[in-house]
Tab-separated table of C-alpha atoms in Angstrom:
chain	number	residue	atom	x	y	z
A	1	MET	CA	-13.909	21.834	4.117
A	2	ASN	CA	-16.698	20.511	6.091
A	3	TRP	CA	-15.947	17.265	7.553
A	4	HIS	CA	-19.254	16.715	9.303
A	5	ASN	CA	-20.867	15.894	5.989
A	6	TRP	CA	-18.327	13.440	4.807
A	7	SER	CA	-19.672	9.934	4.524
A	8	ILE	CA	-17.748	6.796	6.369
A	9	ASP	CA	-16.929	5.363	3.065
A	10	ARG	CA	-15.203	8.542	1.851
A	11	THR	CA	-13.396	9.154	5.275
A	12	LEU	CA	-12.229	5.258	5.095
A	13	ILE	CA	-11.139	5.665	1.391
A	14	LEU	CA	-8.944	8.635	2.436
A	15	PHE	CA	-7.583	6.770	5.635
A	16	VAL	CA	-6.728	3.647	3.252
A	17	GLY	CA	-5.083	6.182	0.757
A	18	LEU	CA	-2.796	7.747	3.351
A	19	ALA	CA	-2.052	4.425	5.000
A	20	PHE	CA	-0.566	3.116	1.644
A	21	LEU	CA	1.521	5.926	1.525
A	22	ALA	CA	3.119	5.319	4.848
A	23	LEU	CA	3.251	1.632	4.127
A	24	GLY	CA	4.717	2.191	0.894
A	25	ILE	CA	7.445	4.277	2.398
A	26	GLN	CA	8.226	1.712	5.128
A	27	VAL	CA	8.015	-1.312	2.471
A	28	THR	CA	10.585	0.524	0.206
A	29	MET	CA	12.879	1.101	2.785
A	30	PHE	CA	12.972	-2.550	4.051
A	31	HIS	CA	13.225	-3.961	0.543
A	32	TYR	CA	16.119	-1.414	-0.493
A	33	ARG	CA	17.823	-2.654	2.559
A	34	GLN	CA	17.527	-6.116	1.152
A	35	ASN	CA	18.726	-4.901	-2.270
A	36	PHE	CA	15.421	-6.216	-4.000
A	37	HIS	CA	17.048	-9.574	-4.215
A	38	ASN	CA	13.718	-10.873	-5.424
A	39	LYS	CA	11.663	-9.445	-8.198
A	40	ALA	CA	8.570	-9.982	-6.083
A	41	MET	CA	9.915	-7.346	-3.714
A	42	TRP	CA	9.048	-4.691	-6.349
A	43	VAL	CA	5.217	-5.489	-6.313
A	44	PRO	CA	4.387	-3.618	-3.133
A	45	VAL	CA	6.892	-0.978	-3.788
A	46	ILE	CA	5.164	-0.160	-7.168
A	47	SER	CA	1.667	-0.935	-6.089
A	48	ALA	CA	1.379	0.952	-2.943
A	49	PRO	CA	1.968	4.540	-4.468
A	50	ILE	CA	-0.678	3.685	-6.910
A	51	PHE	CA	-3.289	2.735	-4.396
A	52	PHE	CA	-2.467	6.058	-2.497
A	53	ILE	CA	-2.894	8.071	-5.747
A	54	THR	CA	-6.059	6.240	-6.598
A	55	GLY	CA	-7.477	6.684	-3.219
A	56	MET	CA	-6.611	10.352	-3.086
A	57	ILE	CA	-8.316	11.004	-6.417
A	58	LEU	CA	-11.504	8.930	-5.278
A	59	THR	CA	-11.822	10.598	-2.151
A	60	TRP	CA	-12.180	13.940	-4.281
A	61	TYR	CA	-13.859	12.625	-7.305
A	62	ASN	CA	-16.342	9.912	-7.102
A	63	ALA	CA	-16.605	8.443	-10.356
A	64	TYR	CA	-17.981	5.101	-11.098
A	65	TRP	CA	-15.135	3.701	-13.157
A	66	LEU	CA	-12.789	5.009	-10.394
A	67	ARG	CA	-14.454	3.270	-7.669
A	68	ASN	CA	-14.358	-0.031	-9.803
A	69	LEU	CA	-10.669	0.833	-10.352
A	70	PHE	CA	-10.183	0.996	-6.590
A	71	LEU	CA	-12.244	-2.133	-5.842
A	72	VAL	CA	-9.955	-4.155	-8.233
A	73	LEU	CA	-6.874	-2.616	-6.766
A	74	MET	CA	-7.887	-3.448	-3.186
A	75	TRP	CA	-8.627	-7.131	-4.090
A	76	LEU	CA	-4.909	-7.021	-5.680
A	77	GLY	CA	-3.715	-5.648	-2.522
A	78	VAL	CA	-5.182	-8.403	-0.429
A	79	LEU	CA	-3.420	-10.945	-2.881
A	80	PHE	CA	-0.339	-9.280	-2.754
A	81	GLY	CA	-0.236	-9.147	1.011
A	82	LEU	CA	-0.957	-12.911	1.182
A	83	VAL	CA	1.838	-13.582	-1.193
A	84	GLY	CA	4.074	-11.406	0.723
A	85	PHE	CA	3.169	-13.349	3.872
A	86	TYR	CA	4.099	-16.270	2.211
A	87	PHE	CA	7.720	-15.020	1.102
A	88	HIS	CA	8.418	-13.450	4.416
A	89	PHE	CA	7.161	-16.361	6.467
A	90	ARG	CA	9.255	-18.838	4.332
A	91	GLY	CA	12.357	-16.377	4.435
A	92	VAL	CA	12.198	-16.594	8.358
A	93	GLY	CA	12.391	-20.406	7.760
A	94	VAL	CA	15.437	-20.624	5.576
A	95	ARG	CA	17.577	-18.678	8.111
A	96	VAL	CA	19.936	-20.715	10.306
A	97	GLY	CA	17.725	-22.113	12.889
A	98	GLY	CA	14.545	-22.298	11.040
A	99	TRP	CA	11.630	-20.724	12.643
A	100	ALA	CA	13.302	-20.158	15.946
A	101	LEU	CA	11.950	-17.002	17.868
A	102	ARG	CA	15.239	-15.259	17.234
A	103	ASN	CA	14.515	-15.429	13.501
A	104	PHE	CA	11.071	-14.138	13.833
A	105	LEU	CA	12.407	-11.101	15.507
A	106	ILE	CA	15.363	-10.315	13.065
A	107	GLY	CA	14.221	-11.808	9.825
A	108	PRO	CA	11.644	-10.570	7.471
A	109	PRO	CA	8.624	-8.964	9.316
A	110	ILE	CA	5.943	-11.304	8.880
A	111	ILE	CA	3.349	-9.013	10.046
A	112	LEU	CA	3.989	-6.231	7.449
A	113	PRO	CA	2.443	-7.994	4.470
A	114	LEU	CA	-0.502	-8.823	6.361
A	115	MET	CA	-0.866	-5.147	7.197
A	116	PHE	CA	-1.110	-4.609	3.207
A	117	SER	CA	-3.725	-7.135	3.179
A	118	THR	CA	-5.867	-5.643	6.050
A	119	ILE	CA	-5.531	-2.077	5.003
A	120	SER	CA	-6.645	-3.439	1.419
A	121	VAL	CA	-9.667	-5.210	3.239
A	122	LEU	CA	-10.507	-2.022	4.936
A	123	GLY	CA	-10.588	-0.258	1.349
A	124	LEU	CA	-12.933	-3.069	0.216
A	125	ILE	CA	-15.142	-2.350	3.195
A	126	ALA	CA	-15.328	1.415	2.163
A	127	ILE	CA	-16.360	0.505	-1.228
A	128	TYR	CA	-18.957	-2.104	-0.257
A	129	TRP	CA	-20.509	-0.008	2.442
A	130	GLU	CA	-23.989	0.739	2.022
A	131	VAL	CA	-25.945	2.842	4.539
A	132	ARG	CA	-29.241	1.652	4.964
């Protein structure tokens, strides 16, 4: 495998796919710990492996339809992360004491859904990247 000839967009798509694998594992553990008490908790658990698989296939097989699928999935990832941020932020607020610092430390992690969005944005950058 000759890595010197890989374009930046191909390398970014590989990284994004692997990042969704790691993020998906972490999200699954956190949501499993909470017994999936809200059906929305299943969204990142199901979508992260789909994003991972699509990214890995796109890294090795650059088809037009697959790039478009990855593009749509990354936009969905941005949306899912922002919705997750809302749920997590609201989850901190409903704890006893509201939005106190201690609730941000022990409540739902508000940064993790934003990571879902930012990794999706990195995937979008890879798709929209044009070398001039």
